[in-house]
mmCIF file of N, CA and C in Angstrom:
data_model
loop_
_atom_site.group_PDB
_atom_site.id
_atom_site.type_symbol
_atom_site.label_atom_id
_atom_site.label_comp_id
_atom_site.label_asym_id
_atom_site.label_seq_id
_atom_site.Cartn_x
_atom_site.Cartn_y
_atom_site.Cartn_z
ATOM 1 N N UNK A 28 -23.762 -5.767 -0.160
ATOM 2 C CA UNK A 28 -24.840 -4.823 0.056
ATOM 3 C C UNK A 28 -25.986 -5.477 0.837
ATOM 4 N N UNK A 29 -26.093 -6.899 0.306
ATOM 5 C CA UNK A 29 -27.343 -7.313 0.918
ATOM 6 C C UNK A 29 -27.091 -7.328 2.734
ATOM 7 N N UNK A 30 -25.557 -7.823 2.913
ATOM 8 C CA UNK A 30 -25.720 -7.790 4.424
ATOM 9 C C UNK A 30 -26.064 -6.667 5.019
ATOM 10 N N UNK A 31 -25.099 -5.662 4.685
ATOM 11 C CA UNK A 31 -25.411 -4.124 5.021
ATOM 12 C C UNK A 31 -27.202 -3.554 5.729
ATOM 13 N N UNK A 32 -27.831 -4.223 4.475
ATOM 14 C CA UNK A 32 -29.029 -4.166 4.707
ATOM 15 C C UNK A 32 -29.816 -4.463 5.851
ATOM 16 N N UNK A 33 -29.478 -5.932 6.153
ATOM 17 C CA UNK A 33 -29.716 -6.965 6.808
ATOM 18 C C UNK A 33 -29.408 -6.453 8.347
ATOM 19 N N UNK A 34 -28.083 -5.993 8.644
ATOM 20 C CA UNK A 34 -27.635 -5.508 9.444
ATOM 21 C C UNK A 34 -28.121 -4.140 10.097
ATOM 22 N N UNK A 35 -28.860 -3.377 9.207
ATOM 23 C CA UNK A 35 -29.322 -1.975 9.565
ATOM 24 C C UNK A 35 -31.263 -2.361 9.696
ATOM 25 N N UNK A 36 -31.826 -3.785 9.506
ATOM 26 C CA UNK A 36 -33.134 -4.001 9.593
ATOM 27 C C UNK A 36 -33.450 -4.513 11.249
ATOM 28 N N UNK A 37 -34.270 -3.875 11.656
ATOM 29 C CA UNK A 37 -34.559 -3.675 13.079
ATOM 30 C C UNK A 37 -34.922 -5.406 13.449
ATOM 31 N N UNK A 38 -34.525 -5.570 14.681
ATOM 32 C CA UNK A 38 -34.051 -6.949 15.665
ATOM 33 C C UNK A 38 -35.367 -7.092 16.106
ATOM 34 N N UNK A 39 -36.106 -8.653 16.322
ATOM 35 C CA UNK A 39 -37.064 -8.914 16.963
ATOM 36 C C UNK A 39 -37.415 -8.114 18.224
ATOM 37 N N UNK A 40 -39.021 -6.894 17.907
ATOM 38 C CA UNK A 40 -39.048 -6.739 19.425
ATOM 39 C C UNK A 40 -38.090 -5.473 19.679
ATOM 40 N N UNK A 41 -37.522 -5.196 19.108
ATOM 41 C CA UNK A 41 -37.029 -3.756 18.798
ATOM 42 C C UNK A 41 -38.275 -2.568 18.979
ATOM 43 N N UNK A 42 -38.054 -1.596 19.536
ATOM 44 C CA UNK A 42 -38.799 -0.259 19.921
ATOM 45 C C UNK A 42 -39.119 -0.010 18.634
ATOM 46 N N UNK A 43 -40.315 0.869 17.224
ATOM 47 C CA UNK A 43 -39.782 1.966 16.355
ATOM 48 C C UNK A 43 -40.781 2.897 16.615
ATOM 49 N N UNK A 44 -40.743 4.223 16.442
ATOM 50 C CA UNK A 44 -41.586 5.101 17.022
ATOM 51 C C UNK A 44 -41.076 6.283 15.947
ATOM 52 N N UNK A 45 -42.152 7.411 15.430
ATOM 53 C CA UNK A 45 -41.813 8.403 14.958
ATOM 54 C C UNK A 45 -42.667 9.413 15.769
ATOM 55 N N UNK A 46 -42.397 10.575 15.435
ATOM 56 C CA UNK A 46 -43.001 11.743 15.728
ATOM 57 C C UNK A 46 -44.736 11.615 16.095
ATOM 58 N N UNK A 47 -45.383 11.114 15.252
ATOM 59 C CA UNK A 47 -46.424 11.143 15.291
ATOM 60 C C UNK A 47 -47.765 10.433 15.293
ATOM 61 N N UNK A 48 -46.766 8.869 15.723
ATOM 62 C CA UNK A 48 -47.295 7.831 16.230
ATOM 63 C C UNK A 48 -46.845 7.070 17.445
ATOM 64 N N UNK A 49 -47.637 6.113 17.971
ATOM 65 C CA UNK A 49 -47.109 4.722 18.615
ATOM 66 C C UNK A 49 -45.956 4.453 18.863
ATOM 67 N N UNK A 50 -45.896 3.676 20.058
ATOM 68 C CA UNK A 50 -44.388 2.714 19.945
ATOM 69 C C UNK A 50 -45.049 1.270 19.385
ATOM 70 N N UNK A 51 -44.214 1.026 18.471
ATOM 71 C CA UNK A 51 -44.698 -0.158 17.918
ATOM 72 C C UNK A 51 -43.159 -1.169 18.101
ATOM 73 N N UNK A 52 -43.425 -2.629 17.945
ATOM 74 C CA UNK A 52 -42.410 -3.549 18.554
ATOM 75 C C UNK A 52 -42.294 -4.361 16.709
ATOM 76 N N UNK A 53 -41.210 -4.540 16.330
ATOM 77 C CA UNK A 53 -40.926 -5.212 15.356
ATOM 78 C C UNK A 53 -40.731 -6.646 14.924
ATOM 79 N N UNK A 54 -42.231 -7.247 14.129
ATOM 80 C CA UNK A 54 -42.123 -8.522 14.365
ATOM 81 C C UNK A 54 -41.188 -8.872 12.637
ATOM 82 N N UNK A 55 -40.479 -9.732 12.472
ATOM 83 C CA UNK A 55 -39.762 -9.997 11.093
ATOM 84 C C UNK A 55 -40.337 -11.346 10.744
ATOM 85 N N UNK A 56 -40.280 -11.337 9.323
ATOM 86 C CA UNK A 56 -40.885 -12.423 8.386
ATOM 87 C C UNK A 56 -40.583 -13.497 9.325
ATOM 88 N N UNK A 57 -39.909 -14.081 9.953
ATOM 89 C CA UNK A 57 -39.660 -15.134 10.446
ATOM 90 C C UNK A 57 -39.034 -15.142 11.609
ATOM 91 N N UNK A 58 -39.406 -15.566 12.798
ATOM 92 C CA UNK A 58 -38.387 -16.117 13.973
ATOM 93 C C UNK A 58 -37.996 -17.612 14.137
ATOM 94 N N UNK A 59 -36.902 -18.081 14.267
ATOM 95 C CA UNK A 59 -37.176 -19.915 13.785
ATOM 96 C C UNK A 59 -37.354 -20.384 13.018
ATOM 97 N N UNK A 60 -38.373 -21.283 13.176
ATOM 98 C CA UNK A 60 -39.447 -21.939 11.863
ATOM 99 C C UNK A 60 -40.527 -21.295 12.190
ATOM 100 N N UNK A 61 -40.708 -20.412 12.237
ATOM 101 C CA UNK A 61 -42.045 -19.983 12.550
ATOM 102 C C UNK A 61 -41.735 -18.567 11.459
ATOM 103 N N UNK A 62 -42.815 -18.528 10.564
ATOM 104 C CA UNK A 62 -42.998 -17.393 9.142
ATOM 105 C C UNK A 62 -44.019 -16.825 8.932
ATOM 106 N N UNK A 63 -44.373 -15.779 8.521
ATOM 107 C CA UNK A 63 -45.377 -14.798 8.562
ATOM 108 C C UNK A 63 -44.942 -14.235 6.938
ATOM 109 N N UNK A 64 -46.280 -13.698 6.243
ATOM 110 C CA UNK A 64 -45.890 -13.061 4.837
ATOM 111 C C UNK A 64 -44.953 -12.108 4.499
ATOM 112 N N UNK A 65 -44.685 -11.297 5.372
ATOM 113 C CA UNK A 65 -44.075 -10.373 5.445
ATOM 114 C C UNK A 65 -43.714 -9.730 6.681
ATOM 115 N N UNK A 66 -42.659 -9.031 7.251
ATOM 116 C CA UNK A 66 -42.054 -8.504 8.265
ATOM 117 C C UNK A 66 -43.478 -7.078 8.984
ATOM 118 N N UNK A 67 -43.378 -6.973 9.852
ATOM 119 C CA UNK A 67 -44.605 -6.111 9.902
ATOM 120 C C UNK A 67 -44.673 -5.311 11.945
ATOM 121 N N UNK A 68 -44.874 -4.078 12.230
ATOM 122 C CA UNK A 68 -45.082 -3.926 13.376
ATOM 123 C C UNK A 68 -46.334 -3.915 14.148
ATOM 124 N N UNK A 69 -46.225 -3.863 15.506
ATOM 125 C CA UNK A 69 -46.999 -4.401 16.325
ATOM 126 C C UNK A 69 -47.282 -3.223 17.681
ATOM 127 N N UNK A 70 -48.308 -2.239 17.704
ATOM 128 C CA UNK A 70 -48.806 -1.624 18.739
ATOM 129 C C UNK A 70 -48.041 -2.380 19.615
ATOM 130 N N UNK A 71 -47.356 -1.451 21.003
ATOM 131 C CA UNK A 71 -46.683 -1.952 22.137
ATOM 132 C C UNK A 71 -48.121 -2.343 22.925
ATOM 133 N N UNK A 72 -49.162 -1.104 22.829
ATOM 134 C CA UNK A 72 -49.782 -0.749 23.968
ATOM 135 C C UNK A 72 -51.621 -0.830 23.536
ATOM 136 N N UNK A 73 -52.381 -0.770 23.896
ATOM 137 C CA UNK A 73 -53.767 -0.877 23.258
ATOM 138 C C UNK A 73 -54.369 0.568 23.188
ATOM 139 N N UNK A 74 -55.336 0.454 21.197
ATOM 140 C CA UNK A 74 -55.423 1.832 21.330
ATOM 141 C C UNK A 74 -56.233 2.340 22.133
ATOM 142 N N UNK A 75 -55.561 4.043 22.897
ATOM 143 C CA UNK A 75 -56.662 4.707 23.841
ATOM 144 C C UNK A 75 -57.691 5.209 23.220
ATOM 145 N N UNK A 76 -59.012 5.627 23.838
ATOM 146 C CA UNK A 76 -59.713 6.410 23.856
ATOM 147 C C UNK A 76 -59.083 7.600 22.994
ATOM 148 N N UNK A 77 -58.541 8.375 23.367
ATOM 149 C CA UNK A 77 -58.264 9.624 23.141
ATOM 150 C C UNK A 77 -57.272 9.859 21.614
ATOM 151 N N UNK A 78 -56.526 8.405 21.654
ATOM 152 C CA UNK A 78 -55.691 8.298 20.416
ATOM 153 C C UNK A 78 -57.169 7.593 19.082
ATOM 154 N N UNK A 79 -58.230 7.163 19.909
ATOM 155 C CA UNK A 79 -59.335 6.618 18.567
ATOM 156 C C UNK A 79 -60.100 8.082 18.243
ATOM 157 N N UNK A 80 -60.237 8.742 19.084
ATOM 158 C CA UNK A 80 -60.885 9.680 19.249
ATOM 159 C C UNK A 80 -60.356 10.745 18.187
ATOM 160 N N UNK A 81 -58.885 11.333 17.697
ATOM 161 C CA UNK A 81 -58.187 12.005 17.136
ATOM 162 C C UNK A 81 -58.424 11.135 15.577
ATOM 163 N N UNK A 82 -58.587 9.629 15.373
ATOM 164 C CA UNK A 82 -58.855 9.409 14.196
ATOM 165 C C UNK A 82 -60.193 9.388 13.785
ATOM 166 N N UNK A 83 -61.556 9.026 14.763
ATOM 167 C CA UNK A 83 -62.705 9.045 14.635
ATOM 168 C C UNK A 83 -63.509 10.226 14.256
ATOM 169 N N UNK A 84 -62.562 11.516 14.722
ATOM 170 C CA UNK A 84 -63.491 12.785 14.260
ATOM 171 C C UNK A 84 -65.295 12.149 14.523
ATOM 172 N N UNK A 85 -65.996 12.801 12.829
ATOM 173 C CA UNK A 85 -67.040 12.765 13.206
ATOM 174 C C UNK A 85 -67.825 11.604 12.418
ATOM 175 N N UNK A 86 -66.673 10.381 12.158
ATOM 176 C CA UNK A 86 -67.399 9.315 11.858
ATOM 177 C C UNK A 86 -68.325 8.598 12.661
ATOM 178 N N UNK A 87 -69.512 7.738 11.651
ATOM 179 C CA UNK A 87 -70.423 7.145 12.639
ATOM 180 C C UNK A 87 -69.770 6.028 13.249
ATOM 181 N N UNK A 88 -70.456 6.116 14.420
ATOM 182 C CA UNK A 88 -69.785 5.034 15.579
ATOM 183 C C UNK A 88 -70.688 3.829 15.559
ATOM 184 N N UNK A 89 -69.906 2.936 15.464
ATOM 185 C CA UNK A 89 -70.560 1.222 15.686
ATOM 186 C C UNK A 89 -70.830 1.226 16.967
ATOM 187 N N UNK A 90 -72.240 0.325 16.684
ATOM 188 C CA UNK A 90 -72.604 0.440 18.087
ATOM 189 C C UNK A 90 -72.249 -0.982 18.702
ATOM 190 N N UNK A 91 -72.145 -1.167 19.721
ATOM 191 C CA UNK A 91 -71.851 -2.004 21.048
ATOM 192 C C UNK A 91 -72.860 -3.140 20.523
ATOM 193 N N UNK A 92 -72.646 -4.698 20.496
ATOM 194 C CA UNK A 92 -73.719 -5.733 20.707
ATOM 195 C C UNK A 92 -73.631 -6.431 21.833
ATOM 196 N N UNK A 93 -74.436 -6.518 21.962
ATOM 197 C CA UNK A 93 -74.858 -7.297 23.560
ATOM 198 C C UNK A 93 -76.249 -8.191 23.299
ATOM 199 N N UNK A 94 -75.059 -9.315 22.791
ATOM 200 C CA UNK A 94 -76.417 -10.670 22.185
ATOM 201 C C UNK A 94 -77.218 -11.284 22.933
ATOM 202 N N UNK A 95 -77.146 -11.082 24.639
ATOM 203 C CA UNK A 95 -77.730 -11.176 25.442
ATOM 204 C C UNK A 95 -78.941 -10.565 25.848
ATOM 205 N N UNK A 96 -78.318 -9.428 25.371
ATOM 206 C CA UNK A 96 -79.935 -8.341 26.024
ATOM 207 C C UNK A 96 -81.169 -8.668 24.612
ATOM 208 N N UNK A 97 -82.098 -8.934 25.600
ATOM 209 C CA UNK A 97 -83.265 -8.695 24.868
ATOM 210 C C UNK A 97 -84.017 -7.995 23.969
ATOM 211 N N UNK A 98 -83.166 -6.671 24.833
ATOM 212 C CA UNK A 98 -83.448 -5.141 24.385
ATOM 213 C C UNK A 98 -82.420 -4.595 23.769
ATOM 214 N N UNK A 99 -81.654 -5.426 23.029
ATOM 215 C CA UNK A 99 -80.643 -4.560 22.464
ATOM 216 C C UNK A 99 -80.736 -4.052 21.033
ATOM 217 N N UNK A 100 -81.883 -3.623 20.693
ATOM 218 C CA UNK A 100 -82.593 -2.815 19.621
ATOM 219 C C UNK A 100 -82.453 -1.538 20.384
ATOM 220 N N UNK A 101 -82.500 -1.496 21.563
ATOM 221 C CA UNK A 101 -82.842 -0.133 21.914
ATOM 222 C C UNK A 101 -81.416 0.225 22.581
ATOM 223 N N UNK A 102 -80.950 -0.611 22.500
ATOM 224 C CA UNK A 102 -79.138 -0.040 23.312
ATOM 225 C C UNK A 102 -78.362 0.582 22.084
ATOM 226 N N UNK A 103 -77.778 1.937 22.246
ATOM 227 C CA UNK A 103 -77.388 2.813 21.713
ATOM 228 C C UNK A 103 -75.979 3.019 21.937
ATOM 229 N N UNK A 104 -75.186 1.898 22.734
ATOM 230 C CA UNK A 104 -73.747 2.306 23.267
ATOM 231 C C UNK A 104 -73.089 1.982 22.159
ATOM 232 N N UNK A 105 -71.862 3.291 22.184
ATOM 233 C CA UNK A 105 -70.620 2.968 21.095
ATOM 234 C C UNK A 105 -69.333 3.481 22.152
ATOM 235 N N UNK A 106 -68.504 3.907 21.236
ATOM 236 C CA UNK A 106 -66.690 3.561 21.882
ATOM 237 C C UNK A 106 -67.151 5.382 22.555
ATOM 238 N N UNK A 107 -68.065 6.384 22.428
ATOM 239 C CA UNK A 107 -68.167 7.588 22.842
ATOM 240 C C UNK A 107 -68.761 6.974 24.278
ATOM 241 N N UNK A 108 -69.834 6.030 24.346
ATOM 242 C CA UNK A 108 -70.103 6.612 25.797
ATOM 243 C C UNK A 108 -71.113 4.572 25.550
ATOM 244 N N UNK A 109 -70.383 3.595 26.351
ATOM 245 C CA UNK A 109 -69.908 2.602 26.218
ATOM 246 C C UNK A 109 -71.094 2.079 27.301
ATOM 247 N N UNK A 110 -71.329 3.129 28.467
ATOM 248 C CA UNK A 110 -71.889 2.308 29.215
ATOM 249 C C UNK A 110 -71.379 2.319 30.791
ATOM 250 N N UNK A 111 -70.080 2.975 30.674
ATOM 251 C CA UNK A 111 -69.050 3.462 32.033
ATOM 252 C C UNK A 111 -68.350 4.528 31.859
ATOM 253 N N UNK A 112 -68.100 5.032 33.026
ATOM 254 C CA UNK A 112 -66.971 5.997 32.900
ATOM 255 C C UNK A 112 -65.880 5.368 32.485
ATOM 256 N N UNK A 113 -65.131 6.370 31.201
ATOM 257 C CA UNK A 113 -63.711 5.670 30.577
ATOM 258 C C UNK A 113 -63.133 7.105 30.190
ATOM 259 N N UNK A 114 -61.387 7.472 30.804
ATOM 260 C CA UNK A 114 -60.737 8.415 30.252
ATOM 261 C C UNK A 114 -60.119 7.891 29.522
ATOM 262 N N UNK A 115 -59.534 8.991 28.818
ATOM 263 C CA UNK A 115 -59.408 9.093 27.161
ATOM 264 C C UNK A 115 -57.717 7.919 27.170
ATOM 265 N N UNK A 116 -57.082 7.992 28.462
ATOM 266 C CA UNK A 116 -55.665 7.080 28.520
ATOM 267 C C UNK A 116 -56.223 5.590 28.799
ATOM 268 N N UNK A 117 -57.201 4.773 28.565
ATOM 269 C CA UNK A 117 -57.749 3.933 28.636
ATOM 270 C C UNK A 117 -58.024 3.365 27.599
ATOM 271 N N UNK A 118 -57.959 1.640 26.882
ATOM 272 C CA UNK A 118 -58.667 1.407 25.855
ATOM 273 C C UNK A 118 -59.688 1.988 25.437
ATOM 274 N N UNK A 119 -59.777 1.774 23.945
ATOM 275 C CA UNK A 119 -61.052 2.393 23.691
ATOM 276 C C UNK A 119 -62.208 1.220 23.285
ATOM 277 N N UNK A 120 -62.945 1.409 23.544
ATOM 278 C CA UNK A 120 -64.562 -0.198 23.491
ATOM 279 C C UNK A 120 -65.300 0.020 22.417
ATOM 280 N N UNK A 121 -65.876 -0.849 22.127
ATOM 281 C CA UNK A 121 -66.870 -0.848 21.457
ATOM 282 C C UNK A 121 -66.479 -0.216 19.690
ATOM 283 N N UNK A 122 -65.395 -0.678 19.394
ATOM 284 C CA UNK A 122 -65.400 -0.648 17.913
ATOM 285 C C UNK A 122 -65.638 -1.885 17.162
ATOM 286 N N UNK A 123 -65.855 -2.077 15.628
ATOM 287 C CA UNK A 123 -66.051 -3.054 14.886
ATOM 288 C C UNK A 123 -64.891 -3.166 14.941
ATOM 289 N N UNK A 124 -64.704 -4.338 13.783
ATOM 290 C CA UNK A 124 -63.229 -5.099 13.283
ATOM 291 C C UNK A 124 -63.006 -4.014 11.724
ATOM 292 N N UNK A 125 -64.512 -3.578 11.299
ATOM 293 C CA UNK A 125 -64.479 -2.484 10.220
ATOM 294 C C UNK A 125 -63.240 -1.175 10.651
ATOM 295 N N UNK A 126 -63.834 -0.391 11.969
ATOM 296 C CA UNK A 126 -63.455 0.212 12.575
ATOM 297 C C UNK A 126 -61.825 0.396 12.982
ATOM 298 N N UNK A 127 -61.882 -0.965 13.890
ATOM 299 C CA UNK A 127 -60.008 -1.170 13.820
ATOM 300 C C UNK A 127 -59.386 -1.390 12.547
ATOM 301 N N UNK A 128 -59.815 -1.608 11.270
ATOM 302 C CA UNK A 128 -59.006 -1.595 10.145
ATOM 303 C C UNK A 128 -58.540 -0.209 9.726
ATOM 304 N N UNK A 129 -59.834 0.240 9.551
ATOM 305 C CA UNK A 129 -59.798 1.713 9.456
ATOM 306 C C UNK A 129 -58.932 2.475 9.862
ATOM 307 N N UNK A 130 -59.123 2.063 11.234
ATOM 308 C CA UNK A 130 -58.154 3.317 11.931
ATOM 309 C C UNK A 130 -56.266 2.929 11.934
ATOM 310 N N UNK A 131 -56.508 1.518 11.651
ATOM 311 C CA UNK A 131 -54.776 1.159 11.046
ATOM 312 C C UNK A 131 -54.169 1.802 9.766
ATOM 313 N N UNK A 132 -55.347 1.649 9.367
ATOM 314 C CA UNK A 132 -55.311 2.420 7.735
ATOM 315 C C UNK A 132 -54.347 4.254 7.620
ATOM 316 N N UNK A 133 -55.650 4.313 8.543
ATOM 317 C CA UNK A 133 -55.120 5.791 8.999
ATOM 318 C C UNK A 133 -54.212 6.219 9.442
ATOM 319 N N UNK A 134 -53.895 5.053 10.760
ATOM 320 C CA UNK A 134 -52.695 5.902 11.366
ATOM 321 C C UNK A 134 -51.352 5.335 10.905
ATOM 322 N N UNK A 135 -51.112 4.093 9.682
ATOM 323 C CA UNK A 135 -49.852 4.000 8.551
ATOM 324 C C UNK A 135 -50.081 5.170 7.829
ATOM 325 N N UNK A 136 -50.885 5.836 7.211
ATOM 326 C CA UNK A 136 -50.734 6.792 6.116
ATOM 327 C C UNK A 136 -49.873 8.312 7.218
ATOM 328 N N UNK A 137 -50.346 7.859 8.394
ATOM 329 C CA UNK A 137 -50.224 9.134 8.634
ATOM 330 C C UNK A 137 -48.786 9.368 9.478
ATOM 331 N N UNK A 138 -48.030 7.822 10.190
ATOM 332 C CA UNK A 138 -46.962 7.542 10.327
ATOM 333 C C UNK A 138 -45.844 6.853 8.996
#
């Protein structure tokens, strides 16, 4: 049984994709000597605009730091409007590390 198993568990780097997510690439507990806690997938592609946008609804948006500017008390940019023109098939900017958890969160529950 155990091979069976073994045999039907997706190959390094393997495509998996459902209905209503991502193509994600399949990394496994181990390649080599090289080990990780657990087997786990991997976004092919970086998230867009338009795919943060469908999980962000009308949460508040982190804003942009720019440890440089002087004035960045008064800079107001987040991943909505960054500072450039950006369509929605484009990364999306200016999120926290809060933010990208979040939205992993979200889009496993929801794939």
């Amino acid at each position: 049984m155990l091979e069976r198993d073994a045999a039907a568990m997706a190959a390094p780097g393997d495509l998996l994709q459902d209905d209503a997510g991502p193509a994600l690439s399949f990394v496994p507990a181990s390649i080599g000597n090289a080990a990780v806690d657990a087997p786990f997938a991997l976004m092919r592609n970086e998230v867009s605009r338009a795919e943060f946008a469908a999980f962000a609804g009308n949460r508040e948006a982190t804003r942009c730091r720019n440890r440089l500017s002087p004035l960045q008390l008064f800079d107001r940019r987040d991943w909505r409007d960054p500072g450039f023109t950006q369509g929605g098939s484009e990364p999306v900017v200016c999120v926290s590390f809060a933010d990208a958890q979040a939205y992993a969160r979200w889009l496993s529950n929801r794939t």
